Coordinates of C-alpha atoms in Angstrom, one line a residue:
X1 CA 0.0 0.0 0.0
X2 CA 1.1 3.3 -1.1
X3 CA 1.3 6.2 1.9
X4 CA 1.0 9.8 1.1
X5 CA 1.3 13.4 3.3
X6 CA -0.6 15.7 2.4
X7 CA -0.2 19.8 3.7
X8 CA -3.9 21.9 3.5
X9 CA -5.5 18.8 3.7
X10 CA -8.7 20.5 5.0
X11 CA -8.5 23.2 2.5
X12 CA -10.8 22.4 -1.2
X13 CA -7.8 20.8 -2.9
X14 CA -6.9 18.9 -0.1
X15 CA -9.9 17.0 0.5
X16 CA -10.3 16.8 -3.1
X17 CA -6.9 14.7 -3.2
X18 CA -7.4 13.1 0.0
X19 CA -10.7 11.2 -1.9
X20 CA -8.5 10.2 -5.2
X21 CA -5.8 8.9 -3.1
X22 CA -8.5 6.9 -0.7
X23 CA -9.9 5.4 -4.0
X24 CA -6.8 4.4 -4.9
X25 CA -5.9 2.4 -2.0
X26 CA -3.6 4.7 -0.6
X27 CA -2.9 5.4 3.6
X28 CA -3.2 9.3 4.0
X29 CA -2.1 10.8 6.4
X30 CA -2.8 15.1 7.0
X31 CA -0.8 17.5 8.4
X32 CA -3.2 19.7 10.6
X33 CA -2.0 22.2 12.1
X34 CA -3.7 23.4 15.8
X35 CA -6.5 26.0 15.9
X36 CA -8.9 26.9 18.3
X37 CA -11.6 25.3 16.8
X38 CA -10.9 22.8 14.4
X39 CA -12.3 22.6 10.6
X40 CA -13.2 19.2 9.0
X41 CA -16.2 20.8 6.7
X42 CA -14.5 19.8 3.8
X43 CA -13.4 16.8 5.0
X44 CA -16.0 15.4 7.1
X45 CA -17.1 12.7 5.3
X46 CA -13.3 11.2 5.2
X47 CA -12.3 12.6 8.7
X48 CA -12.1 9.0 9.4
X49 CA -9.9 7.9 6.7
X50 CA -7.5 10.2 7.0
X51 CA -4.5 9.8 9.8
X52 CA -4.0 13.3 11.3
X53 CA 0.1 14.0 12.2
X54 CA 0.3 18.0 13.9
X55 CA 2.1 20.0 12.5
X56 CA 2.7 23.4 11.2
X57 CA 4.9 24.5 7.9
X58 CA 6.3 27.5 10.0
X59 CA 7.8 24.9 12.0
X60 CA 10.5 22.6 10.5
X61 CA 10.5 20.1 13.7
X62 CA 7.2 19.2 13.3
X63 CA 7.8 18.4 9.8
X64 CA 10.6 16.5 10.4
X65 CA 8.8 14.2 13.0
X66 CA 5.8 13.9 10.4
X67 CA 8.1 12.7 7.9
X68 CA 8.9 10.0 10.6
X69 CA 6.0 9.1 11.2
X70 CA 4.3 8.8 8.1
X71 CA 7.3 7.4 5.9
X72 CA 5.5 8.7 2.4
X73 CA 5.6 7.6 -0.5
X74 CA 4.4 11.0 -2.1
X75 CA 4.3 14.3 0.0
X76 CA 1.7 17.0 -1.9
X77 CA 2.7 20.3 0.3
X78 CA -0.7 22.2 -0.8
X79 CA -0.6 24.2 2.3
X80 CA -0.3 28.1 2.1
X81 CA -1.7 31.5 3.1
X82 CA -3.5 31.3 -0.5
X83 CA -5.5 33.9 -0.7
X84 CA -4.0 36.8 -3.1
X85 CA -6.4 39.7 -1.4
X86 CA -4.7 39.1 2.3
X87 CA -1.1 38.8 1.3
X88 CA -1.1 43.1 1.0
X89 CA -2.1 43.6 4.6
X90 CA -0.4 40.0 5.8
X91 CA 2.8 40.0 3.8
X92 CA 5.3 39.0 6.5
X93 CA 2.7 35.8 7.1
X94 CA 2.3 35.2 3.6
X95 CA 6.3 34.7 3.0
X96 CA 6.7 32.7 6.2
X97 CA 3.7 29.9 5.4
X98 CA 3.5 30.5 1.6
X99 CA 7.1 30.6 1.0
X100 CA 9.5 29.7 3.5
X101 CA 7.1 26.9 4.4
X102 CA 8.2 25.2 1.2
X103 CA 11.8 25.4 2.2
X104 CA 10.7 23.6 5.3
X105 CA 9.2 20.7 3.9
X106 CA 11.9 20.3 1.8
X107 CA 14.1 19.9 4.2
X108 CA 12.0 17.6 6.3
X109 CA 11.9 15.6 3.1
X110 CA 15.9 15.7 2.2
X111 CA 16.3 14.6 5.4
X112 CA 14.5 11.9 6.6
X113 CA 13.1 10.8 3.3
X114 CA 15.0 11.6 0.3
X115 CA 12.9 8.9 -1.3
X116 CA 9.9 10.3 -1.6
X117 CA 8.1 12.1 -4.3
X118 CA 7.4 15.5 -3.6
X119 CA 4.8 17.7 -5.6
X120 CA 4.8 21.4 -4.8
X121 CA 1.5 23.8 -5.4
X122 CA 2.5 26.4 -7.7
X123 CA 0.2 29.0 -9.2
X124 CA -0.8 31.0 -12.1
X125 CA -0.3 34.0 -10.1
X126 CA 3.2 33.8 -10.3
X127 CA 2.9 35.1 -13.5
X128 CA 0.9 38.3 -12.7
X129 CA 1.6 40.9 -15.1
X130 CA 1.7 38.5 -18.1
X131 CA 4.8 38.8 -20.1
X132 CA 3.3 36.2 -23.2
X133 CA -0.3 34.7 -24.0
X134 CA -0.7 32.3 -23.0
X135 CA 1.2 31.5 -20.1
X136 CA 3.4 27.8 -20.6
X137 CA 6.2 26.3 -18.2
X138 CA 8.9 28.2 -19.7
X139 CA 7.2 32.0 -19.4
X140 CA 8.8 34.4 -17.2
X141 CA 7.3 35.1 -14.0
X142 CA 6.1 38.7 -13.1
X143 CA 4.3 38.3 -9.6
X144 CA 2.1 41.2 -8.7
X145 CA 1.0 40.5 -5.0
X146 CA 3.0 39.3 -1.9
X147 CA 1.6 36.0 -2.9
X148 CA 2.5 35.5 -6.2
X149 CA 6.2 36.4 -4.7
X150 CA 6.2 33.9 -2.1
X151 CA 4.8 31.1 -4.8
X152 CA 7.9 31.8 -7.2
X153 CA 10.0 31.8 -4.6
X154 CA 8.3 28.2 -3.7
X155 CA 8.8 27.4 -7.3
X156 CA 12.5 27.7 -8.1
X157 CA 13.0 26.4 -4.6
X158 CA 11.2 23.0 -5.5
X159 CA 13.3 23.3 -9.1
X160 CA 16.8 23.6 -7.0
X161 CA 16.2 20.7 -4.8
X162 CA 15.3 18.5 -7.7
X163 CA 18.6 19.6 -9.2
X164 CA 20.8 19.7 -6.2
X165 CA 19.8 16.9 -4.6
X166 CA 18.3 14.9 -7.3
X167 CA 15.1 14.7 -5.3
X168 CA 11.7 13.9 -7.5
X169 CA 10.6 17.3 -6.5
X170 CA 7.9 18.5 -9.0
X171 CA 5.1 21.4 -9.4
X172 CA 1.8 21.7 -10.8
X173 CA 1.2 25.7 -11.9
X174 CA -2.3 25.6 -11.5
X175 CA -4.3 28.2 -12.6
X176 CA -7.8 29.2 -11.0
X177 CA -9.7 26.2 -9.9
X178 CA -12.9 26.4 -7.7
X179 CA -15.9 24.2 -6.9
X180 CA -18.4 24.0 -3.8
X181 CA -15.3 23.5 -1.0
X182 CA -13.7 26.3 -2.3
X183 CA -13.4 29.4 0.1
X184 CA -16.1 31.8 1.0
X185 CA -13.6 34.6 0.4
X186 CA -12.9 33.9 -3.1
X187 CA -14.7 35.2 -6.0
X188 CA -16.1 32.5 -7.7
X189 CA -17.4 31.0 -4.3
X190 CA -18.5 34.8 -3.0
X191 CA -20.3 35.1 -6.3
X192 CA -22.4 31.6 -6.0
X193 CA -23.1 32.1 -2.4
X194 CA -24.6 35.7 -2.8
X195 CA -26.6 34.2 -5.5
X196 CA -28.2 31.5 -4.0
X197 CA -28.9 34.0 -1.1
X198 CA -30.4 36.4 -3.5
X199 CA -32.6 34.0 -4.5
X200 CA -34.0 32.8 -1.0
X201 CA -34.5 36.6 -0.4
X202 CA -31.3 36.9 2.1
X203 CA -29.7 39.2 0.4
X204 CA -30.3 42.3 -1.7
X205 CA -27.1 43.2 -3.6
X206 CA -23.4 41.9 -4.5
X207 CA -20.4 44.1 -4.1
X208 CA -17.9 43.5 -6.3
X209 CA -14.4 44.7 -7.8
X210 CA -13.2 44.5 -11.1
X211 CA -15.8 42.8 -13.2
X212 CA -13.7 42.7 -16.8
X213 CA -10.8 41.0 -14.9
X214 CA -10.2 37.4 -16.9
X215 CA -9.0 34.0 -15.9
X216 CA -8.8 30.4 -16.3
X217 CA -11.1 29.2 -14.0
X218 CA -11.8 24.9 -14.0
X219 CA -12.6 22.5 -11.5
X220 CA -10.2 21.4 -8.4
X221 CA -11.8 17.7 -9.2
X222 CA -10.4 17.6 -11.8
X223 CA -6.7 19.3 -11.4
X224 CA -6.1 17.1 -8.1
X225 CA -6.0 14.1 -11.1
X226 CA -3.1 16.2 -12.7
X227 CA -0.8 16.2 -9.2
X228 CA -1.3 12.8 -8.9
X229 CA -0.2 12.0 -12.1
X230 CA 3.0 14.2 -12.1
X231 CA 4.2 11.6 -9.1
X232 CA 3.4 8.3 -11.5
X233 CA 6.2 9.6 -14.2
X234 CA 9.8 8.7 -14.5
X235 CA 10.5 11.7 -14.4
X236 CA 10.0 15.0 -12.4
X237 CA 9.0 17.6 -14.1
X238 CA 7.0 21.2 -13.9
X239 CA 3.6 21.5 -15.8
X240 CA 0.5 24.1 -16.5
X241 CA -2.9 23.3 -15.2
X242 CA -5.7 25.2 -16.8
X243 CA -8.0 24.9 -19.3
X244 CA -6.6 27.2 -22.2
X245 CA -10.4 29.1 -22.3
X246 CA -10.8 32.8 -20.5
X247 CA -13.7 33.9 -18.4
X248 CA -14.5 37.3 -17.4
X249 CA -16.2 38.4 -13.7
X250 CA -18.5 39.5 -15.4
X251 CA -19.2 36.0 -17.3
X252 CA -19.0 34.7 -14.4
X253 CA -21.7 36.9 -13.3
X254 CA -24.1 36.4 -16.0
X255 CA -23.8 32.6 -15.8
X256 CA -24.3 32.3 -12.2
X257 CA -27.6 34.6 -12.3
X258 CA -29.1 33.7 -14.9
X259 CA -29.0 29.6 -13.9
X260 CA -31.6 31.2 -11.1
X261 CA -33.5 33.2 -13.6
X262 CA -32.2 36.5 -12.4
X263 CA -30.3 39.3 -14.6
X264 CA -26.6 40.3 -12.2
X265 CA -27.5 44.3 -13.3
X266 CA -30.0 44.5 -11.3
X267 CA -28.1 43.0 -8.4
X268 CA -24.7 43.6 -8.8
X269 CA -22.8 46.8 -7.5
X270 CA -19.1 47.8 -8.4
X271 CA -17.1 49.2 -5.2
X272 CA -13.6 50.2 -5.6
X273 CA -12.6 49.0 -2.4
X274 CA -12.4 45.6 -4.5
X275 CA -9.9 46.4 -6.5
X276 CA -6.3 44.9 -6.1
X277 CA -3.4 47.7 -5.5
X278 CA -1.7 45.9 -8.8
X279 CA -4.7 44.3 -11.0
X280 CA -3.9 41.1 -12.8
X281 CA -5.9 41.7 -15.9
X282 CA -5.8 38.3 -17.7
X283 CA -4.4 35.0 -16.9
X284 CA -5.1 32.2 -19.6
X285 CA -2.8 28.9 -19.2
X286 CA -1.3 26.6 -22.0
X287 CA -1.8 23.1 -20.7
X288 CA -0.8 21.1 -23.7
X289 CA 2.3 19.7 -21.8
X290 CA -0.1 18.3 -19.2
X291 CA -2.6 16.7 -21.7
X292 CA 0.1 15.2 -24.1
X293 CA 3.0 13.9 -21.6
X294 CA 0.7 13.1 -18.6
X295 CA -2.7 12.2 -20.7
X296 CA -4.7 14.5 -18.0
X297 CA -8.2 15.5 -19.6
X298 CA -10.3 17.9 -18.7
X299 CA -14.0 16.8 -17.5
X300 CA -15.6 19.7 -16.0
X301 CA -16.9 22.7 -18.1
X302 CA -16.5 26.8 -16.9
X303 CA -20.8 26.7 -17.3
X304 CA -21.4 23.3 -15.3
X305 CA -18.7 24.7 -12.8
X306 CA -20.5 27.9 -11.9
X307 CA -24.2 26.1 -12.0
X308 CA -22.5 22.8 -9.7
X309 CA -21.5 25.5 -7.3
X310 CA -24.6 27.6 -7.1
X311 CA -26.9 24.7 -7.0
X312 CA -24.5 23.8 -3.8
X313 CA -25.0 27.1 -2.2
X314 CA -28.7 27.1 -2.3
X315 CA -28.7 23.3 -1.2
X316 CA -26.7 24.2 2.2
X317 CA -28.3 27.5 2.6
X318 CA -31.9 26.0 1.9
X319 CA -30.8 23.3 4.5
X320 CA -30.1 25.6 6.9

C-alpha cells in the first residue's frame, strides 16, 4: 500500500486529493495544524480515513517528526496562506507559510526521506503581469502580489532541490480552480453564495471589484488528477494546469444569475474597495504539456462549474 502526506489537507484541494488517493488504496495521512476550533467541513465525510500527524509549515521540527512518522511515498505540500487579497495587509505571514514553508518541507523531506516524491502547489499567479499569452512552463514570471512572490519563490526552490539533490521534486502551476469546498472569500465561491442568497430573499445586492478582470477558472476535481499523475512519471517535471479558455467576472456573473433566472445588473454593484493595489488583468494557461505527456483530460466545463456551485449554495443555505 502506497502512503502519502498531504499539507492543506482540510483546505478544497486537499480534500479533493485526499478522496482520489482513498480510491486508490492509498494510507493518507494530513498535516493539521492546531487552531482553536478545528475545521473538518470539507473533510468530514473522510475525517475518518485520513491519519492526522500536527504539525505546522512555519515549524520545521514538526515536519521532520511527520516525515517519521508517516514514511510517504508522495508528499503533496498544498498548504499556504493562499488567498491573493490578504497577502497586502499579511505580507510578512504570507512569505513565512507560503514561501518559506516550502523550504521547510523540503528539508523535512531531504532529510529523513529523500525517497519520496514530492509535488509542490505552484500557481498561475506567479505570472501576474503576463509577459506572453498564454502563459506555458517556460514564461517568465512577473508576480504582482506578496503572494505570487512567495509562490515563485516556492517554485525555483522545489526546481533547486530537484537539481541539487536529485530529489523527484515537481510542481503543478495551476491556474484558478474552484468548486463547492472552495473558500467563502474567493470570487467565484463569494459570487455563488450571494446568489443563492439572492434568490432565497437573504440578500439584496453583491459588491464587487473588477468585473472585466479574466482567468482560467476549472474545476479542483479535476486538477487534483493532474498532481497525482506528475508523481506516476519517471521523471519529475514542472507543468501548467488550466484549461486554455478565459472567463470574465463578469461571465462569471451572467452565468451564475441567470442559472436562477435572475439578470446580475439589477443586483450587482461595483465598489472600488475591490480592486487589487496591482490588477492582474488576464491570466489564460497553455496546458498542452499536461494533456500530451501526462494524458490529463479535462471533464468539467466553466458553465457546469458555476451552475454545480450555485446549486451547492442554495442546497446548504436552503438546508439551513
Amino acid at each position: 500500500m502506497k502512503s502519502a502526506l498531504i499539507t492543506g489537507v482540510t483546505g478544497q484541494d486537499g480534500s479533493y486529493l485526499s478522496e482520489l488517493l482513498l480510491e486508490k488504496d492509498y494510507k493518507v495521512y494530513g498535516l493539521r495544524r492546531r487552531t482553536s476550533t478545528p475545521n473538518y467541513e470539507n473533510v468530514d465525510h473522510i475525517k475518518d480515513q485520513i491519519e492526522w500527524i500536527p504539525g505546522d509549515l512555519t515549524d520545521l521540527s514538526s515536519l521532520i517528526e511527520a516525515i517519521k512518522q508517516a514514511q510517504p511515498d508522495e508528499v503533496y505540500n498544498l498548504a499556504a496562506q493562499s488567498y491573493v487579497a490578504d497577502s497586502w495587509p499579511m505580507p510578512s505571514a504570507t512569505s513565512q507559510i507560503t514561501a518559506l514553508g516550502v523550504n521547510n518541507m523540503l528539508e523535512a523531506v531531504r532529510l529523513i526521506k529523500p525517497d519520496a516524491k514530492y509535488y509542490q502547489a505552484s500557481s498561475s499567479e506567479m505570472f501576474g503581469k503576463v509577459v506572453e499569452m498564454p502563459q506555458k512552463e517556460t514564461t517568465p514570471f512577473y508576480p504582482r502580489s506578496p503572494y505570487g512572490v512567495s509562490k515563485v519563490y516556492g517554485h525555483w526552490l522545489t526546481v533547486n532541490y530537484r537539481e541539487s539533490f536529485n530529489m523527484f521534486t515537481c510542481s503543478g502551476i495551476l491556474f484558478n480552480h474552484e468548486s463547492p469546498r472552495r473558500g467563502l472569500e474567493f470570487v467565484t465561491r463569494k459570487v455563488s453564495d450571494a446568489v443563492a442568497r439572492i434568490k432565497l430573499g437573504q440578500q439584496d445586492e453583491l459588491r464587487m471589484g473588477n468585473l472585466d478582470a479574466k482567468r482560467d477558472w476549472g474545476y479542483a476535481g479535476d486538477y487534483v488528477k493532474a498532481m497525482w499523475l506528475m508523481l506516476q512519471q519517471e521523471e519529475p517535471d514542472d507543468y501548467v494546469i488550466s484549461t486554455g479558455e478565459t472567463h470574465s467576472v463578469r461571465e462569471l456573473l451572467e452565468i451564475a444569475f441567470s442559472h436562477v433566472d435572475l439578470n446580475y445588473k439589477d443586483y450587482v454593484v461595483v465598489d472600488p474597495k475591490f480592486y487589487r493595489p496591482a490588477e492582474v488583468d488576464i491570466l489564460l494557461g497553455d496546458c498542452s504539456k499536461a494533456k500530451s505527456e501526462l494524458n490529463w483530460e479535462l471533464e468539467v466545463s466553466f458553465d457546469d462549474l458555476v451552475k454545480m456551485m450555485v446549486d451547492s449554495d442554495l442546497s446548504r443555505l436552503s438546508n439551513k
